[in-house]
């Protein structure tokens, strides 16, 4: 055991993340940072509500006293307690098992160095914990997104990059947002984008798509490396965008440099990643240009450090995760200085559709060595498209002939299949509802209870089941968690000094306007233009 | 003109309540009090958002500089401005037209002393302003009500009596809640009550029904008397309760002492007002007993003052307003000390149904001299029931024969008929929607624009049109006010110290438990029991 002194600003919270039955196997304990305002956020960290003080856990060397057994549905959830102003403030010492700090030594395995062999069944507790953490970073894209069609900021993040994690109650995540990602809606995926009804909308052509964040010094020490995370927003409330996903593959080389012109991806995803709009100051750069320039800047900044790149996304955001990961490995990392440490790239996706053909898969996995772990719910329809008829599960003989067809898709990487029938917390009556089955929070709940294919569902981290209903109605009513409970007070309306209720102004420009392709930081990338690869595409 | 020194705690807000075209006629200016937290509330007062400081209006003797003309639909609502921390704090003097303070001299007319003759067409500006104010006190019952079926406090007020108006952003109303009103749901109006899904619900038999409030000293000076207001909650989001309103009249004397056993009212309304449940500590007293005991207490307390009783309610709350007003005049006021000033009782209802038969009407109006002003929207279906076939509009000959039938109803008092077709702010396409037509905020909006039967719709007080959409989707989309925007952050869920999202505990008992019928304050009323009047009912 290690005795770790904790200052008043750092406090691990064990009471909800430790399960009696899995006590011996816990190794990952998130180290949360305290925050001033409560909001949404990850469930398995401790955060304070009002002050910067905090309640402390009892000194103990016996974790069973802190454990909660959530295997059976909680008939009565824990007694609600709103914190008062009279909480204690202590400098305390908590004894932790040494295993809690093994992430730093084990991160390469979590990152897929060995293709997660022997880590999935039974699942490694550290991998599960890290998957949930990255899933929550993807979920943050939903929680921050302004869906309100009556807002002139519809389609943006409600928070600025600097306040992003704080506003979501995720200060303890220990990352700083370094750049927001935007994409133009002038592409053939109209049902994906969210449009404002306001004639004074901030942009008629752009939508906020996610962010790039970098682990801070303290978190980097805990993780064993500086981690650059790219999180892509998908769409969780509606599945209409699937109508736009035509089974139509185009050579990736038509938009992104690729020596193999037979490697193809779905055209809509590729457009979303590479298109731009010169007339809109918010999408003068494609998502691709935004990412590659930022990755270059960050790799330069941390040239002397060990760095990993982790890309995550849910739903359509998973498709963008594949494409951006491919692009980073194919384009950004090829010219890295020989004397700098290797930069491993890993993709953790949730409920992602297929993206490309078998050649794309082979290039991603074998040629480039990209590591992909896909978390899916077996009842979710999205991972089954496109390529419903010809895909990686078709007989090899059939695929041999079909692999050149424009509707012959293949998943990439390793799949971790979850099954919402296994959770006793979820409503039986709506198990066939496609929107619920696709919900990201439901996936994270299923991850928390997953121990292996033939293992009993048992919440390992005690992740708050209330989060399942954050934007859905999937949790059994007996837990008394309101469905779709995540909402802003008065839909963001506030009273102005005339006493009228209005939507407050936000400053968008600074955080969304990323210069032009002529700016030095983009030019230096020497990115291929569309024209340059147009011939290759035509030839393919 | 009067020069009125204003301290730093009192500030009239004119900028939004003065219309250029009606400038000369304004007499009512609400005197707001500042508050610490912004929330919902009346629109035509100024309230601060964060601090106890406030912005001040410029010194001026020319009100045209402050006017806003909202006659034409605002194509672009006023620029949203969120207040900063750097606002000024001044002791200022504002010159007001003398007419602003004429409420104190005119309140008896507003209270119906002359049956509102010559005050309705064109409408008197002071009457309009006071009607809106009382309407907002009825609206407060909706804004405070906990509708959440996943809350174990479903069916209560979300706020304690002492924080009631502050929490609703209505500190400036200048009243203090003296008692909450509850009723038992063990009656034949099942669709009216809101039931929790929680097995640990605060009460399986009670629902919060409204409040009794008393004007504070400062407001009493402005109003010219101590005003006791009783506000009843109705139901605005659903109209299913109408299914329960059977055309069935019973003698009011079956439950309330009444010398005339032929005076009858709808049985469900009467039950709601008089029933109790000895097994539930929250409804051991009937609403009737709660009101009569509190009115007696307040009349004793203010025995030396001039006091008025004003009763208001919307929808089914209007029916309760009639019954409680009748009861107070028939029961409470009969034994008043001869040397105390007369206590006028007035009822202002909104969208109320019919309640009783012609005899009840005659007793209310002629015998007891109760003053009733009913505000209705001509497109609202609720004021048309019960008594769809036989009512006060039937030919006199028919009513002569029908007046004894158990389904022959009559409205009471004076009607002020509004028409939502007249407002250019409201959606044309949904004008026939029964729920929208019944909405209380829509009524208050229509009142603000009403000047007389053949007068143009023109917002007189500049009442915030955004309030129309507080709990409906009635405002034209062009104003970019989200529909149903009134909502709590995260449906009231907060994070407890374990990091779990829960519904916080509330203390209900102190504010809802009103003792027993054996308590002195109830006993002294010498209220008739049901039995005592059972015979009269049977005989009728």
PDB file of N, CA and C in Angstrom, chain A residues 15-16 39-40 42 45-47 49 55 77 80-83 148 150 169 198 462 464 477 480-491 493 495-498 500-505, chain B residues 16 38-40 42 45-47 55 77-78 80-83 148 150 169 198 462 464 477 480-491 493 495-498 500-505:
ATOM      1  N   UNK A  15     -16.140   6.077  -2.762  1.00  0.00           N
ATOM      2  CA  UNK A  15     -17.375   5.507  -2.232  1.00  0.00           C
ATOM      3  C   UNK A  15     -18.279   4.993  -3.334  1.00  0.00           C
ATOM      4  N   UNK A  16     -18.247   5.607  -4.512  1.00  0.00           N
ATOM      5  CA  UNK A  16     -19.169   5.172  -5.552  1.00  0.00           C
ATOM      6  C   UNK A  16     -18.485   4.366  -6.640  1.00  0.00           C
ATOM      7  N   UNK A  39     -22.341  20.959 -12.295  1.00  0.00           N
ATOM      8  CA  UNK A  39     -23.021  20.881 -13.582  1.00  0.00           C
ATOM      9  C   UNK A  39     -23.106  19.427 -13.940  1.00  0.00           C
ATOM     10  N   UNK A  40     -23.096  19.153 -15.210  1.00  0.00           N
ATOM     11  CA  UNK A  40     -23.054  17.776 -15.657  1.00  0.00           C
ATOM     12  C   UNK A  40     -21.663  17.225 -15.520  1.00  0.00           C
ATOM     13  N   UNK A  42     -18.892  13.600 -15.592  1.00  0.00           N
ATOM     14  CA  UNK A  42     -18.644  12.198 -15.330  1.00  0.00           C
ATOM     15  C   UNK A  42     -19.192  11.846 -13.971  1.00  0.00           C
ATOM     16  N   UNK A  45     -16.539  10.478 -10.495  1.00  0.00           N
ATOM     17  CA  UNK A  45     -15.614  11.338  -9.802  1.00  0.00           C
ATOM     18  C   UNK A  45     -16.385  12.110  -8.756  1.00  0.00           C
ATOM     19  N   UNK A  46     -15.661  12.600  -7.811  1.00  0.00           N
ATOM     20  CA  UNK A  46     -16.280  13.428  -6.806  1.00  0.00           C
ATOM     21  C   UNK A  46     -16.119  14.884  -7.207  1.00  0.00           C
ATOM     22  N   UNK A  47     -17.204  15.612  -7.205  1.00  0.00           N
ATOM     23  CA  UNK A  47     -17.093  17.051  -7.429  1.00  0.00           C
ATOM     24  C   UNK A  47     -17.932  17.784  -6.418  1.00  0.00           C
ATOM     25  N   UNK A  49     -20.274  21.042  -5.039  1.00  0.00           N
ATOM     26  CA  UNK A  49     -21.372  21.776  -5.648  1.00  0.00           C
ATOM     27  C   UNK A  49     -21.201  23.278  -5.617  1.00  0.00           C
ATOM     28  N   UNK A  55     -16.104  17.524   0.991  1.00  0.00           N
ATOM     29  CA  UNK A  55     -16.245  16.528   2.040  1.00  0.00           C
ATOM     30  C   UNK A  55     -15.172  15.473   1.869  1.00  0.00           C
ATOM     31  N   UNK A  77     -32.720   4.516  -4.600  1.00  0.00           N
ATOM     32  CA  UNK A  77     -31.403   5.086  -4.843  1.00  0.00           C
ATOM     33  C   UNK A  77     -30.905   5.759  -3.573  1.00  0.00           C
ATOM     34  N   UNK A  80     -30.805  11.224  -1.279  1.00  0.00           N
ATOM     35  CA  UNK A  80     -30.316  12.490  -1.819  1.00  0.00           C
ATOM     36  C   UNK A  80     -29.782  13.376  -0.705  1.00  0.00           C
ATOM     37  N   UNK A  81     -28.693  13.967  -0.956  1.00  0.00           N
ATOM     38  CA  UNK A  81     -28.121  14.879   0.025  1.00  0.00           C
ATOM     39  C   UNK A  81     -27.598  16.098  -0.689  1.00  0.00           C
ATOM     40  N   UNK A  82     -28.201  17.203  -0.419  1.00  0.00           N
ATOM     41  CA  UNK A  82     -27.677  18.446  -0.967  1.00  0.00           C
ATOM     42  C   UNK A  82     -26.697  18.994   0.040  1.00  0.00           C
ATOM     43  N   UNK A  83     -25.567  19.360  -0.481  1.00  0.00           N
ATOM     44  CA  UNK A  83     -24.551  19.783   0.459  1.00  0.00           C
ATOM     45  C   UNK A  83     -24.868  21.138   1.064  1.00  0.00           C
ATOM     46  N   UNK A 148     -30.838  24.218 -29.564  1.00  0.00           N
ATOM     47  CA  UNK A 148     -32.038  25.053 -29.555  1.00  0.00           C
ATOM     48  C   UNK A 148     -32.239  25.780 -30.886  1.00  0.00           C
ATOM     49  N   UNK A 150     -34.262  27.923 -31.628  1.00  0.00           N
ATOM     50  CA  UNK A 150     -34.653  29.316 -31.423  1.00  0.00           C
ATOM     51  C   UNK A 150     -33.458  30.164 -30.973  1.00  0.00           C
ATOM     52  N   UNK A 169     -18.981  20.243 -15.458  1.00  0.00           N
ATOM     53  CA  UNK A 169     -18.723  19.522 -14.217  1.00  0.00           C
ATOM     54  C   UNK A 169     -17.627  18.485 -14.366  1.00  0.00           C
ATOM     55  N   UNK A 198     -33.287  31.355 -36.510  1.00  0.00           N
ATOM     56  CA  UNK A 198     -33.015  32.786 -36.435  1.00  0.00           C
ATOM     57  C   UNK A 198     -32.379  33.295 -37.722  1.00  0.00           C
ATOM     58  N   UNK A 462     -19.626   1.572 -10.134  1.00  0.00           N
ATOM     59  CA  UNK A 462     -20.748   2.260  -9.494  1.00  0.00           C
ATOM     60  C   UNK A 462     -21.117   3.522 -10.236  1.00  0.00           C
ATOM     61  N   UNK A 464     -22.977   6.288 -11.942  1.00  0.00           N
ATOM     62  CA  UNK A 464     -24.327   6.754 -11.626  1.00  0.00           C
ATOM     63  C   UNK A 464     -25.314   6.315 -12.712  1.00  0.00           C
ATOM     64  N   UNK A 477     -38.419   2.897 -14.515  1.00  0.00           N
ATOM     65  CA  UNK A 477     -39.068   3.980 -13.780  1.00  0.00           C
ATOM     66  C   UNK A 477     -38.856   3.885 -12.270  1.00  0.00           C
ATOM     67  N   UNK A 480     -36.827   6.306 -10.373  1.00  0.00           N
ATOM     68  CA  UNK A 480     -37.339   7.665 -10.176  1.00  0.00           C
ATOM     69  C   UNK A 480     -36.395   8.732 -10.719  1.00  0.00           C
ATOM     70  N   UNK A 481     -35.757   8.410 -11.821  1.00  0.00           N
ATOM     71  CA  UNK A 481     -34.924   9.409 -12.487  1.00  0.00           C
ATOM     72  C   UNK A 481     -35.733   9.952 -13.671  1.00  0.00           C
ATOM     73  N   UNK A 482     -36.002  11.240 -13.699  1.00  0.00           N
ATOM     74  CA  UNK A 482     -36.816  11.771 -14.789  1.00  0.00           C
ATOM     75  C   UNK A 482     -36.159  11.480 -16.145  1.00  0.00           C
ATOM     76  N   UNK A 483     -36.937  11.115 -17.132  1.00  0.00           N
ATOM     77  CA  UNK A 483     -36.360  10.939 -18.460  1.00  0.00           C
ATOM     78  C   UNK A 483     -35.924  12.283 -19.035  1.00  0.00           C
ATOM     79  N   UNK A 484     -34.865  12.236 -19.851  1.00  0.00           N
ATOM     80  CA  UNK A 484     -34.375  13.445 -20.537  1.00  0.00           C
ATOM     81  C   UNK A 484     -34.171  14.592 -19.539  1.00  0.00           C
ATOM     82  N   UNK A 485     -33.500  14.303 -18.438  1.00  0.00           N
ATOM     83  CA  UNK A 485     -33.434  15.316 -17.384  1.00  0.00           C
ATOM     84  C   UNK A 485     -32.378  16.380 -17.640  1.00  0.00           C
ATOM     85  N   UNK A 486     -31.485  16.131 -18.574  1.00  0.00           N
ATOM     86  CA  UNK A 486     -30.451  17.125 -18.835  1.00  0.00           C
ATOM     87  C   UNK A 486     -31.062  18.318 -19.572  1.00  0.00           C
ATOM     88  N   UNK A 487     -31.181  19.449 -18.904  1.00  0.00           N
ATOM     89  CA  UNK A 487     -31.736  20.629 -19.555  1.00  0.00           C
ATOM     90  C   UNK A 487     -31.251  21.890 -18.870  1.00  0.00           C
ATOM     91  N   UNK A 488     -31.192  22.956 -19.651  1.00  0.00           N
ATOM     92  CA  UNK A 488     -30.771  24.241 -19.103  1.00  0.00           C
ATOM     93  C   UNK A 488     -31.955  24.929 -18.432  1.00  0.00           C
ATOM     94  N   UNK A 489     -31.643  25.699 -17.420  1.00  0.00           N
ATOM     95  CA  UNK A 489     -32.695  26.477 -16.772  1.00  0.00           C
ATOM     96  C   UNK A 489     -33.326  27.415 -17.797  1.00  0.00           C
ATOM     97  N   UNK A 490     -34.632  27.351 -17.909  1.00  0.00           N
ATOM     98  CA  UNK A 490     -35.388  28.230 -18.809  1.00  0.00           C
ATOM     99  C   UNK A 490     -34.836  28.257 -20.233  1.00  0.00           C
ATOM    100  N   UNK A 491     -34.349  27.108 -20.689  1.00  0.00           N
ATOM    101  CA  UNK A 491     -33.788  26.964 -22.035  1.00  0.00           C
ATOM    102  C   UNK A 491     -32.769  28.063 -22.358  1.00  0.00           C
ATOM    103  N   UNK A 493     -32.821  31.104 -21.403  1.00  0.00           N
ATOM    104  CA  UNK A 493     -33.367  32.468 -21.374  1.00  0.00           C
ATOM    105  C   UNK A 493     -33.009  33.136 -20.039  1.00  0.00           C
ATOM    106  N   UNK A 495     -33.288  37.184 -17.896  1.00  0.00           N
ATOM    107  CA  UNK A 495     -33.942  38.491 -17.936  1.00  0.00           C
ATOM    108  C   UNK A 495     -32.913  39.574 -18.170  1.00  0.00           C
ATOM    109  N   UNK A 496     -33.184  40.424 -19.113  1.00  0.00           N
ATOM    110  CA  UNK A 496     -32.267  41.543 -19.315  1.00  0.00           C
ATOM    111  C   UNK A 496     -32.660  42.688 -18.377  1.00  0.00           C
ATOM    112  N   UNK A 497     -31.957  43.774 -18.492  1.00  0.00           N
ATOM    113  CA  UNK A 497     -32.210  44.815 -17.489  1.00  0.00           C
ATOM    114  C   UNK A 497     -33.529  45.540 -17.702  1.00  0.00           C
ATOM    115  N   UNK A 498     -34.164  45.288 -18.840  1.00  0.00           N
ATOM    116  CA  UNK A 498     -35.519  45.814 -19.020  1.00  0.00           C
ATOM    117  C   UNK A 498     -36.561  44.881 -18.419  1.00  0.00           C
ATOM    118  N   UNK A 500     -37.108  41.937 -19.579  1.00  0.00           N
ATOM    119  CA  UNK A 500     -37.569  41.031 -20.631  1.00  0.00           C
ATOM    120  C   UNK A 500     -36.715  39.768 -20.665  1.00  0.00           C
ATOM    121  N   UNK A 501     -37.379  38.674 -20.985  1.00  0.00           N
ATOM    122  CA  UNK A 501     -36.673  37.402 -21.097  1.00  0.00           C
ATOM    123  C   UNK A 501     -36.067  37.281 -22.487  1.00  0.00           C
ATOM    124  N   UNK A 502     -34.787  37.078 -22.537  1.00  0.00           N
ATOM    125  CA  UNK A 502     -34.072  37.026 -23.805  1.00  0.00           C
ATOM    126  C   UNK A 502     -32.993  35.942 -23.743  1.00  0.00           C
ATOM    127  N   UNK A 503     -32.470  35.635 -24.904  1.00  0.00           N
ATOM    128  CA  UNK A 503     -31.335  34.729 -24.949  1.00  0.00           C
ATOM    129  C   UNK A 503     -30.076  35.577 -24.948  1.00  0.00           C
ATOM    130  N   UNK A 504     -29.206  35.336 -24.004  1.00  0.00           N
ATOM    131  CA  UNK A 504     -28.037  36.214 -23.872  1.00  0.00           C
ATOM    132  C   UNK A 504     -27.091  36.093 -25.064  1.00  0.00           C
ATOM    133  N   UNK A 505     -26.382  37.184 -25.304  1.00  0.00           N
ATOM    134  CA  UNK A 505     -25.371  37.186 -26.355  1.00  0.00           C
ATOM    135  C   UNK A 505     -24.191  36.319 -25.935  1.00  0.00           C
TER     136      UNK A 505
ATOM    137  N   UNK B  16     -40.237  49.649 -19.592  1.00  0.00           N
ATOM    138  CA  UNK B  16     -40.979  48.657 -20.368  1.00  0.00           C
ATOM    139  C   UNK B  16     -42.470  48.734 -20.146  1.00  0.00           C
ATOM    140  N   UNK B  38     -32.316  36.051  -9.813  1.00  0.00           N
ATOM    141  CA  UNK B  38     -33.345  36.217 -10.839  1.00  0.00           C
ATOM    142  C   UNK B  38     -34.011  34.883 -11.043  1.00  0.00           C
ATOM    143  N   UNK B  39     -35.206  34.925 -11.484  1.00  0.00           N
ATOM    144  CA  UNK B  39     -35.995  33.726 -11.749  1.00  0.00           C
ATOM    145  C   UNK B  39     -37.119  34.149 -12.664  1.00  0.00           C
ATOM    146  N   UNK B  40     -38.217  33.465 -12.563  1.00  0.00           N
ATOM    147  CA  UNK B  40     -39.393  33.862 -13.299  1.00  0.00           C
ATOM    148  C   UNK B  40     -40.045  35.052 -12.648  1.00  0.00           C
ATOM    149  N   UNK B  42     -43.155  38.405 -12.919  1.00  0.00           N
ATOM    150  CA  UNK B  42     -43.891  39.372 -13.708  1.00  0.00           C
ATOM    151  C   UNK B  42     -42.940  40.069 -14.647  1.00  0.00           C
ATOM    152  N   UNK B  45     -41.914  44.497 -14.323  1.00  0.00           N
ATOM    153  CA  UNK B  45     -41.149  45.075 -13.237  1.00  0.00           C
ATOM    154  C   UNK B  45     -39.675  44.897 -13.550  1.00  0.00           C
ATOM    155  N   UNK B  46     -38.914  45.709 -12.900  1.00  0.00           N
ATOM    156  CA  UNK B  46     -37.486  45.574 -13.058  1.00  0.00           C
ATOM    157  C   UNK B  46     -36.944  44.738 -11.915  1.00  0.00           C
ATOM    158  N   UNK B  47     -36.161  43.723 -12.216  1.00  0.00           N
ATOM    159  CA  UNK B  47     -35.484  42.997 -11.152  1.00  0.00           C
ATOM    160  C   UNK B  47     -34.041  42.774 -11.536  1.00  0.00           C
ATOM    161  N   UNK B  55     -29.572  48.783 -11.595  1.00  0.00           N
ATOM    162  CA  UNK B  55     -29.389  49.863 -12.555  1.00  0.00           C
ATOM    163  C   UNK B  55     -30.487  50.890 -12.359  1.00  0.00           C
ATOM    164  N   UNK B  77     -36.503  41.306 -31.342  1.00  0.00           N
ATOM    165  CA  UNK B  77     -36.715  41.690 -29.959  1.00  0.00           C
ATOM    166  C   UNK B  77     -35.523  42.478 -29.444  1.00  0.00           C
ATOM    167  N   UNK B  78     -35.742  43.190 -28.358  1.00  0.00           N
ATOM    168  CA  UNK B  78     -34.700  44.069 -27.860  1.00  0.00           C
ATOM    169  C   UNK B  78     -33.402  43.301 -27.648  1.00  0.00           C
ATOM    170  N   UNK B  80     -30.526  41.447 -26.407  1.00  0.00           N
ATOM    171  CA  UNK B  80     -30.307  40.826 -25.106  1.00  0.00           C
ATOM    172  C   UNK B  80     -29.099  41.449 -24.407  1.00  0.00           C
ATOM    173  N   UNK B  81     -29.276  41.695 -23.163  1.00  0.00           N
ATOM    174  CA  UNK B  81     -28.160  42.240 -22.399  1.00  0.00           C
ATOM    175  C   UNK B  81     -28.106  41.549 -21.060  1.00  0.00           C
ATOM    176  N   UNK B  82     -27.042  40.848 -20.848  1.00  0.00           N
ATOM    177  CA  UNK B  82     -26.852  40.234 -19.543  1.00  0.00           C
ATOM    178  C   UNK B  82     -26.100  41.231 -18.685  1.00  0.00           C
ATOM    179  N   UNK B  83     -26.622  41.409 -17.519  1.00  0.00           N
ATOM    180  CA  UNK B  83     -26.014  42.442 -16.696  1.00  0.00           C
ATOM    181  C   UNK B  83     -24.659  42.030 -16.159  1.00  0.00           C
ATOM    182  N   UNK B 148     -43.411  17.254 -11.634  1.00  0.00           N
ATOM    183  CA  UNK B 148     -42.534  16.134 -11.989  1.00  0.00           C
ATOM    184  C   UNK B 148     -43.009  14.815 -11.362  1.00  0.00           C
ATOM    185  N   UNK B 150     -41.646  12.095 -11.330  1.00  0.00           N
ATOM    186  CA  UNK B 150     -40.528  11.341 -10.780  1.00  0.00           C
ATOM    187  C   UNK B 150     -40.021  11.943  -9.473  1.00  0.00           C
ATOM    188  N   UNK B 169     -38.986  35.369  -8.777  1.00  0.00           N
ATOM    189  CA  UNK B 169     -38.619  36.667  -9.351  1.00  0.00           C
ATOM    190  C   UNK B 169     -39.700  37.710  -9.160  1.00  0.00           C
ATOM    191  N   UNK B 198     -43.379   7.961  -7.262  1.00  0.00           N
ATOM    192  CA  UNK B 198     -42.519   7.502  -6.171  1.00  0.00           C
ATOM    193  C   UNK B 198     -43.335   6.824  -5.081  1.00  0.00           C
ATOM    194  N   UNK B 462     -46.360  47.116 -22.323  1.00  0.00           N
ATOM    195  CA  UNK B 462     -45.132  46.521 -22.858  1.00  0.00           C
ATOM    196  C   UNK B 462     -44.795  45.228 -22.162  1.00  0.00           C
ATOM    197  N   UNK B 464     -43.803  41.695 -21.379  1.00  0.00           N
ATOM    198  CA  UNK B 464     -42.884  40.868 -22.161  1.00  0.00           C
ATOM    199  C   UNK B 464     -43.654  39.777 -22.911  1.00  0.00           C
ATOM    200  N   UNK B 477     -43.182  32.246 -34.326  1.00  0.00           N
ATOM    201  CA  UNK B 477     -41.782  31.813 -34.294  1.00  0.00           C
ATOM    202  C   UNK B 477     -40.799  32.948 -34.554  1.00  0.00           C
ATOM    203  N   UNK B 480     -38.532  34.261 -31.962  1.00  0.00           N
ATOM    204  CA  UNK B 480     -37.411  33.417 -31.526  1.00  0.00           C
ATOM    205  C   UNK B 480     -37.424  33.142 -30.033  1.00  0.00           C
ATOM    206  N   UNK B 481     -38.616  33.008 -29.503  1.00  0.00           N
ATOM    207  CA  UNK B 481     -38.743  32.606 -28.099  1.00  0.00           C
ATOM    208  C   UNK B 481     -39.045  31.108 -28.075  1.00  0.00           C
ATOM    209  N   UNK B 482     -38.192  30.323 -27.449  1.00  0.00           N
ATOM    210  CA  UNK B 482     -38.431  28.871 -27.449  1.00  0.00           C
ATOM    211  C   UNK B 482     -39.786  28.547 -26.832  1.00  0.00           C
ATOM    212  N   UNK B 483     -40.516  27.618 -27.404  1.00  0.00           N
ATOM    213  CA  UNK B 483     -41.769  27.206 -26.767  1.00  0.00           C
ATOM    214  C   UNK B 483     -41.490  26.477 -25.459  1.00  0.00           C
ATOM    215  N   UNK B 484     -42.427  26.614 -24.530  1.00  0.00           N
ATOM    216  CA  UNK B 484     -42.340  25.916 -23.244  1.00  0.00           C
ATOM    217  C   UNK B 484     -40.967  26.125 -22.597  1.00  0.00           C
ATOM    218  N   UNK B 485     -40.525  27.377 -22.545  1.00  0.00           N
ATOM    219  CA  UNK B 485     -39.150  27.613 -22.093  1.00  0.00           C
ATOM    220  C   UNK B 485     -38.994  27.587 -20.581  1.00  0.00           C
ATOM    221  N   UNK B 486     -40.110  27.655 -19.855  1.00  0.00           N
ATOM    222  CA  UNK B 486     -39.996  27.660 -18.405  1.00  0.00           C
ATOM    223  C   UNK B 486     -39.625  26.256 -17.918  1.00  0.00           C
ATOM    224  N   UNK B 487     -38.420  26.067 -17.455  1.00  0.00           N
ATOM    225  CA  UNK B 487     -38.014  24.757 -16.971  1.00  0.00           C
ATOM    226  C   UNK B 487     -36.877  24.907 -15.966  1.00  0.00           C
ATOM    227  N   UNK B 488     -36.801  23.937 -15.057  1.00  0.00           N
ATOM    228  CA  UNK B 488     -35.736  23.941 -14.068  1.00  0.00           C
ATOM    229  C   UNK B 488     -34.479  23.313 -14.658  1.00  0.00           C
ATOM    230  N   UNK B 489     -33.349  23.782 -14.180  1.00  0.00           N
ATOM    231  CA  UNK B 489     -32.089  23.184 -14.615  1.00  0.00           C
ATOM    232  C   UNK B 489     -32.087  21.702 -14.233  1.00  0.00           C
ATOM    233  N   UNK B 490     -31.845  20.873 -15.212  1.00  0.00           N
ATOM    234  CA  UNK B 490     -31.747  19.425 -14.993  1.00  0.00           C
ATOM    235  C   UNK B 490     -32.941  18.843 -14.237  1.00  0.00           C
ATOM    236  N   UNK B 491     -34.107  19.408 -14.501  1.00  0.00           N
ATOM    237  CA  UNK B 491     -35.345  18.949 -13.865  1.00  0.00           C
ATOM    238  C   UNK B 491     -35.210  18.853 -12.343  1.00  0.00           C
ATOM    239  N   UNK B 493     -32.630  18.002 -10.683  1.00  0.00           N
ATOM    240  CA  UNK B 493     -31.617  17.041 -10.213  1.00  0.00           C
ATOM    241  C   UNK B 493     -30.336  17.799  -9.840  1.00  0.00           C
ATOM    242  N   UNK B 495     -26.229  17.080  -7.965  1.00  0.00           N
ATOM    243  CA  UNK B 495     -25.272  16.032  -7.600  1.00  0.00           C
ATOM    244  C   UNK B 495     -25.089  15.999  -6.103  1.00  0.00           C
ATOM    245  N   UNK B 496     -25.195  14.840  -5.528  1.00  0.00           N
ATOM    246  CA  UNK B 496     -24.935  14.751  -4.090  1.00  0.00           C
ATOM    247  C   UNK B 496     -23.431  14.573  -3.868  1.00  0.00           C
ATOM    248  N   UNK B 497     -23.042  14.411  -2.634  1.00  0.00           N
ATOM    249  CA  UNK B 497     -21.606  14.407  -2.379  1.00  0.00           C
ATOM    250  C   UNK B 497     -20.936  13.117  -2.834  1.00  0.00           C
ATOM    251  N   UNK B 498     -21.735  12.128  -3.203  1.00  0.00           N
ATOM    252  CA  UNK B 498     -21.156  10.939  -3.822  1.00  0.00           C
ATOM    253  C   UNK B 498     -20.968  11.117  -5.322  1.00  0.00           C
ATOM    254  N   UNK B 500     -23.448  11.438  -7.334  1.00  0.00           N
ATOM    255  CA  UNK B 500     -24.635  10.916  -7.999  1.00  0.00           C
ATOM    256  C   UNK B 500     -25.675  12.010  -8.177  1.00  0.00           C
ATOM    257  N   UNK B 501     -26.396  11.903  -9.282  1.00  0.00           N
ATOM    258  CA  UNK B 501     -27.464  12.869  -9.551  1.00  0.00           C
ATOM    259  C   UNK B 501     -28.737  12.410  -8.858  1.00  0.00           C
ATOM    260  N   UNK B 502     -29.262  13.266  -8.035  1.00  0.00           N
ATOM    261  CA  UNK B 502     -30.443  12.922  -7.244  1.00  0.00           C
ATOM    262  C   UNK B 502     -31.369  14.134  -7.158  1.00  0.00           C
ATOM    263  N   UNK B 503     -32.558  13.862  -6.700  1.00  0.00           N
ATOM    264  CA  UNK B 503     -33.478  14.947  -6.430  1.00  0.00           C
ATOM    265  C   UNK B 503     -33.327  15.322  -4.966  1.00  0.00           C
ATOM    266  N   UNK B 504     -33.032  16.572  -4.698  1.00  0.00           N
ATOM    267  CA  UNK B 504     -32.733  16.961  -3.316  1.00  0.00           C
ATOM    268  C   UNK B 504     -33.951  16.832  -2.409  1.00  0.00           C
ATOM    269  N   UNK B 505     -33.661  16.601  -1.152  1.00  0.00           N
ATOM    270  CA  UNK B 505     -34.727  16.548  -0.151  1.00  0.00           C
ATOM    271  C   UNK B 505     -35.291  17.952   0.060  1.00  0.00           C
TER     272      UNK B 505
END
